[in-house]
Short mmCIF file of C-alpha atoms and ligand atoms in Angstrom, two decimals:
data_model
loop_
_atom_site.label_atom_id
_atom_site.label_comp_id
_atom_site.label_asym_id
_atom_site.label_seq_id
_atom_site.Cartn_x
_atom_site.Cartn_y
_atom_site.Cartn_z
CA UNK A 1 0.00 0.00 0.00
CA UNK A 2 2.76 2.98 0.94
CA UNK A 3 4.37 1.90 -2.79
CA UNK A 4 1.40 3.18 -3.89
CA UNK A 5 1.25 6.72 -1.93
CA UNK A 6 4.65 7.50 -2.61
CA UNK A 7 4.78 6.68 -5.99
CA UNK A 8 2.08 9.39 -5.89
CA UNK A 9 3.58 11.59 -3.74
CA UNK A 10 6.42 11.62 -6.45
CA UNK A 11 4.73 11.63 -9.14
CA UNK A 12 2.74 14.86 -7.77
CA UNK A 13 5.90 16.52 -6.77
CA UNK A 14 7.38 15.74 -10.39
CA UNK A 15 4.24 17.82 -12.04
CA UNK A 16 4.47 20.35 -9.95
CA UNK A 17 8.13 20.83 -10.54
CA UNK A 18 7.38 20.70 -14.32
CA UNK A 19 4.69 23.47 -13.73
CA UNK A 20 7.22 25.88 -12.41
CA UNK A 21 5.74 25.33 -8.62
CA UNK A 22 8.38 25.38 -5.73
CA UNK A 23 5.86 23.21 -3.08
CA UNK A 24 2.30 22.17 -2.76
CA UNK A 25 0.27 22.37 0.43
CA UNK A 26 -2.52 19.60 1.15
CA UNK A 27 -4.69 19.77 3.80
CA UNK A 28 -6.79 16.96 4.92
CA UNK A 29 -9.00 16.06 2.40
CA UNK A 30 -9.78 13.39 -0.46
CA UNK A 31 -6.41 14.68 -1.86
CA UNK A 32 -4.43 13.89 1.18
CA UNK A 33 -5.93 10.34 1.55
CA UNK A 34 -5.28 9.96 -2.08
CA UNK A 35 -1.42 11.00 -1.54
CA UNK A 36 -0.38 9.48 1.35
CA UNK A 37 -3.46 6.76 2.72
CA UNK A 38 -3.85 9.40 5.81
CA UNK A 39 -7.17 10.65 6.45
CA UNK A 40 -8.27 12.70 9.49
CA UNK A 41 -10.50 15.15 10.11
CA UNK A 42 -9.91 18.71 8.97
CA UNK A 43 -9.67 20.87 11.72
CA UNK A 44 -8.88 24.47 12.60
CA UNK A 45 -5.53 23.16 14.66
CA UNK A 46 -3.79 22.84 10.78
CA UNK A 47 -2.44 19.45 8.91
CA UNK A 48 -0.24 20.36 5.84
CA UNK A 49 1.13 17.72 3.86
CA UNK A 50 4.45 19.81 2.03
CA UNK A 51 5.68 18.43 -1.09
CA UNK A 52 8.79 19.93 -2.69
CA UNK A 53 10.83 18.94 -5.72
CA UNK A 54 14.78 17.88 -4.33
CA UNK A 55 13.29 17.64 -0.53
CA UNK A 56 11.78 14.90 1.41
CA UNK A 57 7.68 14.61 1.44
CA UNK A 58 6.95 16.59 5.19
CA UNK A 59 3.88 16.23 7.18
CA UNK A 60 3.07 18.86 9.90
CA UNK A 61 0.37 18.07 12.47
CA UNK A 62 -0.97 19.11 15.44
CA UNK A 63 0.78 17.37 18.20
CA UNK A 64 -1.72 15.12 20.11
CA UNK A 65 -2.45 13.66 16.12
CA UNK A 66 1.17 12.73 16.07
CA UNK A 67 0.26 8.99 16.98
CA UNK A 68 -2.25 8.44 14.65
CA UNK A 69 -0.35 10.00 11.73
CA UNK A 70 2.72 7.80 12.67
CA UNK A 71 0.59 5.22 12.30
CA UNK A 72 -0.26 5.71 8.74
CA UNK A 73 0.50 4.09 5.64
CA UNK A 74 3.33 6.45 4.23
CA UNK A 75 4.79 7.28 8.10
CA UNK A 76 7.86 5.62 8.08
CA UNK A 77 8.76 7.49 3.85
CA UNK A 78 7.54 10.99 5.25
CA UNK A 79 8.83 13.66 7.56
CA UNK A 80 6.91 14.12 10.50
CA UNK A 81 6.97 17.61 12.24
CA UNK A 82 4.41 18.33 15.10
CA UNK A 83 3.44 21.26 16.52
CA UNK A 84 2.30 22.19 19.73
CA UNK A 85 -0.62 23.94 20.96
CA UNK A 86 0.09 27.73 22.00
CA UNK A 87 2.92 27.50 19.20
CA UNK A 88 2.34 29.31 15.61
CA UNK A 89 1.49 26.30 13.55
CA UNK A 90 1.45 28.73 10.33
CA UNK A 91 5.42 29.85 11.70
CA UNK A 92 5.83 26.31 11.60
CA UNK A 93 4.75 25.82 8.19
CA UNK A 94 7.09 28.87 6.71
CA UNK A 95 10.14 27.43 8.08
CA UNK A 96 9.37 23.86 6.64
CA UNK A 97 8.46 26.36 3.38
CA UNK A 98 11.64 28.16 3.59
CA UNK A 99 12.26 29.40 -0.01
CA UNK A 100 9.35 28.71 -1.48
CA UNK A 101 7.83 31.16 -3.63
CA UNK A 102 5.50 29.56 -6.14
CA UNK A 103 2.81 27.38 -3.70
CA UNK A 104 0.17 25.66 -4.93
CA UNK A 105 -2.45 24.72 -2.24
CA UNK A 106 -4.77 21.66 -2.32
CA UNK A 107 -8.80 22.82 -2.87
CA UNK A 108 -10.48 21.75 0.17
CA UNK A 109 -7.33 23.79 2.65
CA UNK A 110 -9.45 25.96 4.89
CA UNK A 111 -9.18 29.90 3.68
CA UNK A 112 -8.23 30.42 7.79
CA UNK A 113 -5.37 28.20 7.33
CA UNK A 114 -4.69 30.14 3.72
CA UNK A 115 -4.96 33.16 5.29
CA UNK A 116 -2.60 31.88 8.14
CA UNK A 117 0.17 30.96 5.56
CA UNK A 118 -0.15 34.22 3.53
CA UNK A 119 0.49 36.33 6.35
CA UNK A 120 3.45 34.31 7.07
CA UNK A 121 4.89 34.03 4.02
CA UNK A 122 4.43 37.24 2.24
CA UNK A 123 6.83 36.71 -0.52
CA UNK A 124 5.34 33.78 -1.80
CA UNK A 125 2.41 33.22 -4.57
CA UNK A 126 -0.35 30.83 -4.12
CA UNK A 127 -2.31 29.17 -6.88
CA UNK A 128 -4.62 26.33 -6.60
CA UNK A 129 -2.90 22.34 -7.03
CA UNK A 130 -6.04 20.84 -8.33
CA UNK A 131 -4.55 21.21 -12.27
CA UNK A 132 -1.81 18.69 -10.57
CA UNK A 133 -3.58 16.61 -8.11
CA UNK A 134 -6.71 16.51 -10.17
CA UNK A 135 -5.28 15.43 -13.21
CA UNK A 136 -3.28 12.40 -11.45
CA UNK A 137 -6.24 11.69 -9.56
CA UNK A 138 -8.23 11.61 -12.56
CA UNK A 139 -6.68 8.48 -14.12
CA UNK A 140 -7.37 5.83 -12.24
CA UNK A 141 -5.34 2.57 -11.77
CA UNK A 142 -6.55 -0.65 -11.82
CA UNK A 143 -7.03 -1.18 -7.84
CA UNK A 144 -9.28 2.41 -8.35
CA UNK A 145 -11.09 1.11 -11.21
CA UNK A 146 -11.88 -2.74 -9.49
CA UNK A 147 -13.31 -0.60 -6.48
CA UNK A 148 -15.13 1.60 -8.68
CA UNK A 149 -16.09 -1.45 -11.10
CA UNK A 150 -17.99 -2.95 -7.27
CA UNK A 151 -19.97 0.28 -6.52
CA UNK A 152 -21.56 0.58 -10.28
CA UNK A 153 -22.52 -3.22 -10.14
CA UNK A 154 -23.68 -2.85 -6.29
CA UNK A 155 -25.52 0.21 -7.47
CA UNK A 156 -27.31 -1.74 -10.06
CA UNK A 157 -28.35 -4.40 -7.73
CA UNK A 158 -30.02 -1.93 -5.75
CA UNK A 159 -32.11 -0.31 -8.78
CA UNK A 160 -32.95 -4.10 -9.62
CA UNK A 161 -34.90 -4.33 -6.15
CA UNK A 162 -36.33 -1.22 -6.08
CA UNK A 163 -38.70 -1.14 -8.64
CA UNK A 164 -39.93 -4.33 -7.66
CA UNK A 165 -41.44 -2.33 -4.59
CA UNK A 166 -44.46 -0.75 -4.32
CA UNK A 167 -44.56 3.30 -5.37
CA UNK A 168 -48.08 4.30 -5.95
CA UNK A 169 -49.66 6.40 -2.48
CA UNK A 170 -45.97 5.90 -0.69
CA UNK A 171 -43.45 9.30 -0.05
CA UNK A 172 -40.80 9.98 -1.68
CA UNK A 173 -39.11 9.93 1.88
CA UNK A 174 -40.13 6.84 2.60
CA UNK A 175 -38.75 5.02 -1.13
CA UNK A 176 -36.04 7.30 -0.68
CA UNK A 177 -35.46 5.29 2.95
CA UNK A 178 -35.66 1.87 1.00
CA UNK A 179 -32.83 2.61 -1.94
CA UNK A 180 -30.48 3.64 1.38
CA UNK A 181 -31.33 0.08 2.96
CA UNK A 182 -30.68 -1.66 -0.35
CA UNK A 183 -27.27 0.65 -1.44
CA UNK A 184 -26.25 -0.88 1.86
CA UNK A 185 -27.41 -4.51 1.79
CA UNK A 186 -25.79 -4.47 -1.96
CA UNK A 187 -22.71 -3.78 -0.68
CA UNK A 188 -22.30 -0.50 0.11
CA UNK A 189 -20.22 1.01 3.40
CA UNK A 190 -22.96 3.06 2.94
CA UNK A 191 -25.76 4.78 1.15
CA UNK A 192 -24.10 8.73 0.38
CA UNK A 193 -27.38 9.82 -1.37
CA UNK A 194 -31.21 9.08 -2.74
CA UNK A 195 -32.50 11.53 -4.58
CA UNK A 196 -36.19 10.12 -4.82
CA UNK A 197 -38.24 13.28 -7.61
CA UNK A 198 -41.60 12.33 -8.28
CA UNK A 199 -44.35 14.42 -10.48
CA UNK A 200 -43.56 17.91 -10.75
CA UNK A 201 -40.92 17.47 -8.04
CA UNK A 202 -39.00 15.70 -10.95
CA UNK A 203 -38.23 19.38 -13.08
CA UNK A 204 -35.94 19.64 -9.97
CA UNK A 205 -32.66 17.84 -10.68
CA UNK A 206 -31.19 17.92 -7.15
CA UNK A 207 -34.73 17.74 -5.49
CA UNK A 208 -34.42 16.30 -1.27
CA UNK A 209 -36.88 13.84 -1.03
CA UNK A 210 -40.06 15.01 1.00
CA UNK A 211 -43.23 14.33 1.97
CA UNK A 212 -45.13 14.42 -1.43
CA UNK A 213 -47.37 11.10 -2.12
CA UNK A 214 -46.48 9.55 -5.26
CA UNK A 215 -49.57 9.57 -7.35
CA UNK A 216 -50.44 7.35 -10.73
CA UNK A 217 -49.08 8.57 -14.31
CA UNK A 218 -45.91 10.01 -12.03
CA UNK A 219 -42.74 9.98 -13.70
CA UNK A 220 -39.92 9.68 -10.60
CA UNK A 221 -36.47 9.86 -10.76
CA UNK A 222 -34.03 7.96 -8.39
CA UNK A 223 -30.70 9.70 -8.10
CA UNK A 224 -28.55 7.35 -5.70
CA UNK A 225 -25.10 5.96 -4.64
CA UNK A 226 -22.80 5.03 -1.89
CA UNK A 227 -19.61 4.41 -1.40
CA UNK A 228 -17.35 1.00 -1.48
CA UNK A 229 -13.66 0.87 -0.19
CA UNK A 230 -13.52 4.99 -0.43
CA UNK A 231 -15.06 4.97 -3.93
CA UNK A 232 -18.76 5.98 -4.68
CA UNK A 233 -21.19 5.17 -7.04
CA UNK A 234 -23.41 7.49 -8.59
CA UNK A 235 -26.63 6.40 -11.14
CA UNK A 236 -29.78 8.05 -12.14
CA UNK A 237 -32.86 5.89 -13.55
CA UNK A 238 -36.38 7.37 -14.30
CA UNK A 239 -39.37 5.11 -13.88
CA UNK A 240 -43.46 5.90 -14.17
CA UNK A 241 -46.12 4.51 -11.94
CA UNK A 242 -48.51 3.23 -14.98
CA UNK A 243 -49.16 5.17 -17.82
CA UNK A 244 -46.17 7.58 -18.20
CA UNK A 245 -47.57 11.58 -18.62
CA UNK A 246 -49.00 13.50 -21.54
CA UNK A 247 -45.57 13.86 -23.85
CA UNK A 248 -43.07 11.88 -21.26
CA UNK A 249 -42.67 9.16 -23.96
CA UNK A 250 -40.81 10.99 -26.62
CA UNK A 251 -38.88 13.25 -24.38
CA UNK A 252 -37.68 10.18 -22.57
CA UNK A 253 -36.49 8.66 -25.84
CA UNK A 254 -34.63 11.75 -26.33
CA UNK A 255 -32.96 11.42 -23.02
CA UNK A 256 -31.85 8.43 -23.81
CA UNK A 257 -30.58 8.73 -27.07
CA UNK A 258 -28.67 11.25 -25.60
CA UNK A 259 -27.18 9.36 -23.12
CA UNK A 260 -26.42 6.62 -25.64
CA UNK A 261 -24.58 9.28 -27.98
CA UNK A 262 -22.61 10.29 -25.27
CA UNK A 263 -21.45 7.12 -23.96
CA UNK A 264 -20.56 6.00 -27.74
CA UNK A 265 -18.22 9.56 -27.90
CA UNK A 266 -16.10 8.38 -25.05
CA UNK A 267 -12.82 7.19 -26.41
CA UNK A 268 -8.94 8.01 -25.82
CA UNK A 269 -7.93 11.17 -27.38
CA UNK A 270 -11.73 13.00 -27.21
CA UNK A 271 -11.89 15.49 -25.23
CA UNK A 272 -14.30 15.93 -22.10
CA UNK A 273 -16.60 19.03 -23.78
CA UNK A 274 -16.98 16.25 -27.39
CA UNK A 275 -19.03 13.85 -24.94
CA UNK A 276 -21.12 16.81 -23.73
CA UNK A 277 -21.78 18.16 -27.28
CA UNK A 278 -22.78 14.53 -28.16
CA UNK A 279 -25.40 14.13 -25.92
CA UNK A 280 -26.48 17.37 -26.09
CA UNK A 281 -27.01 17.53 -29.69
CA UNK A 282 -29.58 14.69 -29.42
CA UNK A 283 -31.60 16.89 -27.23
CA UNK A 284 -31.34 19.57 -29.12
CA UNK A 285 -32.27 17.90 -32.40
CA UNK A 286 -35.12 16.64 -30.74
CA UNK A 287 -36.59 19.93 -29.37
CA UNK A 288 -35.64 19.69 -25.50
CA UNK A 289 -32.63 21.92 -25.79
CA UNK A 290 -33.65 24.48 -23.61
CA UNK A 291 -34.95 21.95 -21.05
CA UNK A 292 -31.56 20.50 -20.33
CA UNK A 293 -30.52 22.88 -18.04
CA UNK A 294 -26.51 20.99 -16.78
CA UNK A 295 -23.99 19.69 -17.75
CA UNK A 296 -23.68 15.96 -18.94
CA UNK A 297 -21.00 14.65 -16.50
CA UNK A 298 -18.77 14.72 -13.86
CA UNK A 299 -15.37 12.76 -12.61
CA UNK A 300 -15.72 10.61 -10.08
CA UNK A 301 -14.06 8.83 -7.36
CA UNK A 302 -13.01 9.48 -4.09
CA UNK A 303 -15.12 12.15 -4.39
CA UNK A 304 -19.00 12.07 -6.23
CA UNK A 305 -17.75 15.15 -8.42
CA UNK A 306 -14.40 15.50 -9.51
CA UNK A 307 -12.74 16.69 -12.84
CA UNK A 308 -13.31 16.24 -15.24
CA UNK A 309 -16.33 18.21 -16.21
CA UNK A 310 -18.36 16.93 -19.16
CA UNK A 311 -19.03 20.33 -20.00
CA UNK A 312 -18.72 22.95 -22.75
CA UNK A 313 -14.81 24.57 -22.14
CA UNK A 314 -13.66 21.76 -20.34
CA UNK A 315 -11.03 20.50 -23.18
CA UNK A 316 -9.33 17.63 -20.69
CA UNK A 317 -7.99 14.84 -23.59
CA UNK A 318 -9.32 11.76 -22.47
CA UNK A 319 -6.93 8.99 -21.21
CA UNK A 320 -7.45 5.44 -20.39
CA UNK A 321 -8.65 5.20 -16.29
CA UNK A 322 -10.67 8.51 -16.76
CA UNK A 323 -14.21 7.78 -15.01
CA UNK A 324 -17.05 9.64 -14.74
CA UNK A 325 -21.08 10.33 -15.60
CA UNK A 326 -22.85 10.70 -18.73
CA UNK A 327 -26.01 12.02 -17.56
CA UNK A 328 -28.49 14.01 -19.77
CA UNK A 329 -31.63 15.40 -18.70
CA UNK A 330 -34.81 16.82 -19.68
CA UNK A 331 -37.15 18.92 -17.37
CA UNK A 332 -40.56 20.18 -17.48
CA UNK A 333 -41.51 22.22 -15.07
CA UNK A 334 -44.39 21.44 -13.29
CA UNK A 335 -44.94 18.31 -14.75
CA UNK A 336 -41.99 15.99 -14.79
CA UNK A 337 -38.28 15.00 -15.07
CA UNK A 338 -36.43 12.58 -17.27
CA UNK A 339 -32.55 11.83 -15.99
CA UNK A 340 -30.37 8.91 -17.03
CA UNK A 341 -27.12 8.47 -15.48
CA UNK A 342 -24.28 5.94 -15.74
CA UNK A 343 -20.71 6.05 -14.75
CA UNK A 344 -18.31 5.37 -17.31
CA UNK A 345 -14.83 4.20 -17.95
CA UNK A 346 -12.58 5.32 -20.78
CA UNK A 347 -10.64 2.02 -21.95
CA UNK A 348 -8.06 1.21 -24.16
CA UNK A 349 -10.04 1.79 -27.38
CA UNK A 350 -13.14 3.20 -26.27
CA UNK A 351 -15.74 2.75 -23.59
CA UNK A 352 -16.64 0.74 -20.04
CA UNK A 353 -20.12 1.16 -18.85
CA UNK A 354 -19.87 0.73 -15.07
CA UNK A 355 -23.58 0.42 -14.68
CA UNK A 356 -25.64 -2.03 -16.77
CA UNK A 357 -29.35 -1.39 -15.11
CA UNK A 358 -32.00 -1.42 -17.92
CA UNK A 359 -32.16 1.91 -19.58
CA UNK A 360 -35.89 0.56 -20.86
CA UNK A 361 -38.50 2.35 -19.22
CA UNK A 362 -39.48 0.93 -16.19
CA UNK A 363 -43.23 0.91 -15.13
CA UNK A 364 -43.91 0.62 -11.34
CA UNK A 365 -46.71 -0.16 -9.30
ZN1 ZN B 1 -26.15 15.87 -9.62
ZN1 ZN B 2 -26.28 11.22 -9.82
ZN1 ZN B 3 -23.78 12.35 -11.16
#
């Protein structure tokens, strides 16, 4: 396992080098667990992990954390300085920074602890590391992928119970409440999210589940995952109780032609935005242009959203390990909302679907 960190670590400390960088700051966060395997809590007594090209990896924590970060994976490869309550921890940080000029400073540090190190290190420049640690973190390996391969087919499972379970006069809260159970029971650590949309509530793509009664002819969609060995699934399916609305059929069609065309453009050597104009294009073509109102994907990972962005601008080549969601919508307000969602893999030569549920339109009872 530390092999793996500190082949990172190097590897992070190499591309920051090559971007002109002098160090890069990580605070605890899916970065730092990515790095080094150590993952506490951020806090406002300061963690830095302190990467600098020529110098050994350092890790500065708060004293009474000493233990548990010599007890991590990397310990025994990485510096360990403490610090001590009542001392300057940002004071600290400038002397193990010494010379630095250029910093780059992972996206989830605090802005106090920012702050702290800007007024201790006026000299110095600070940029964000995410177009380093993001774009390492963005190709998974194969240990990533197998994890991520587990929470897709787990995912699945639990969309294969669900609509075998009764809708019509329930609350969304209460289906919502059932997907969590079966995230878990498919093998899930445990359930992260269930977006549970029904009716009208459906135009709403990040809707929180409520207490609206599900009623017949109700399109709902079930935004859901969980996570699996750090890793998270993430999959959208839209089903109708009966006899789908007044104009759902076609625009559901569209939606997932869409998602189809997108899926198909993901290959080595496309970029992120080609996937989003793919799937986009459908809608358009088919008159729901204006209706899909985000973007068609996100990375994913350690974290649910993570570059890169299937989006318009985001021009991210794609590489072999890439995941992430092809997700088109369409949504009608006050009536209903069409979303299908898979995670995806970019392969060799083309395409890995990490979710196989049906994209056929389910009918519940
Ligand atoms: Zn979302
Ligand atoms: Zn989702
Ligand atoms: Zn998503």
């Amino acid at each position: 396992v530390s092999g793996r960190h500190i082949d990172r670590i190097r590897r992070a400390t190499d591309e920051a080098a090559a971007r002109d960088l002098d160090a890069l700051v990580v605070a605890p966060s899916p970065d730092l667990a990515y790095l080094t395997g150590y993952g506490p809590m951020p806090l406002e007594r300061p963690t830095f992990l302190i990467l600098r090209a020529g110098r050994d990896p350092t890790i500065m924590v708060p004293e009474l954390e000493r233990p548990l970060a010599a007890s991590s994976p990397v310990a025994t490869r990485i510096q360990l300085v403490a610090w001590r309550d009542g001392a300057d921890p940002y004071a600290v940080a400038a002397s193990v920074l010494a010379g630095s000029r250029r910093i780059a400073v992972g996206d989830r540090l605090w802005a106090s602890h920012l702050l702290g190190l800007q007024a201790a290190l006026p000299d110095a420049s600070f940029s964000s590391a995410s177009p380093v640690i993001g774009a390492l973190r963005a190709v998974k390996d194969e240990e990533e992928l197998g994890a991520l391969r587990r929470a897709g087919r787990a995912a699945d499972e639990a969309f294969r119970q669900i609509v075998g379970v009764p809708f019509l006069g329930r609350r969304e809260l209460e289906i919502a409440a059932e997907l969590a159970e079966l995230l878990v029971r498919s093998g899930h650590a445990r359930a992260d999210f269930t977006i549970v949309a029904s009716g009208p509530n459906a135009a709403s793509p990040h809707h929180e589940p409520a207490g609206r009664t599900i009623q017949p002819r109700d399109a709902v969609v079930m935004d859901f995952g969980g996570e699996i060995e750090d890793y998270l699934s993430d999959t959208t399916r839209t089903v109708v109780v009966g006899e789908p609305p007044e104009g759902f059929v076609a625009a559901y069609a569209a939606v997932r032609e869409a998602q189809e065309a997108g899926v198909q453009a993901v290959r080595p050597g496309a970029r992120a935005e080609d996937v989003d104009r793919a799937a986009r294009s459908v809608v358009d073509t088919a008159g729901y242009g204006e209706r899909f109102v985000h973007r068609t994907g996100h990375g994913i990972g350690l974290e649910l959203h993570e570059p890169p962005y299937i989006v318009e601008g985001d021009r991210t080549v794609l590489e072999p390990g890439m995941t992430f969601s092809v997700e088109p919508g369409v949504y009608v307000e006050g009536r209903f909302g069409i979303r299908i969602e898979d995670i995806v893999a970019v392969t060799d030569d083309g395409v890995e679907r990490l979710n196989r549920s049906t994209r056929e339109l389910q009918v519940v009872n």
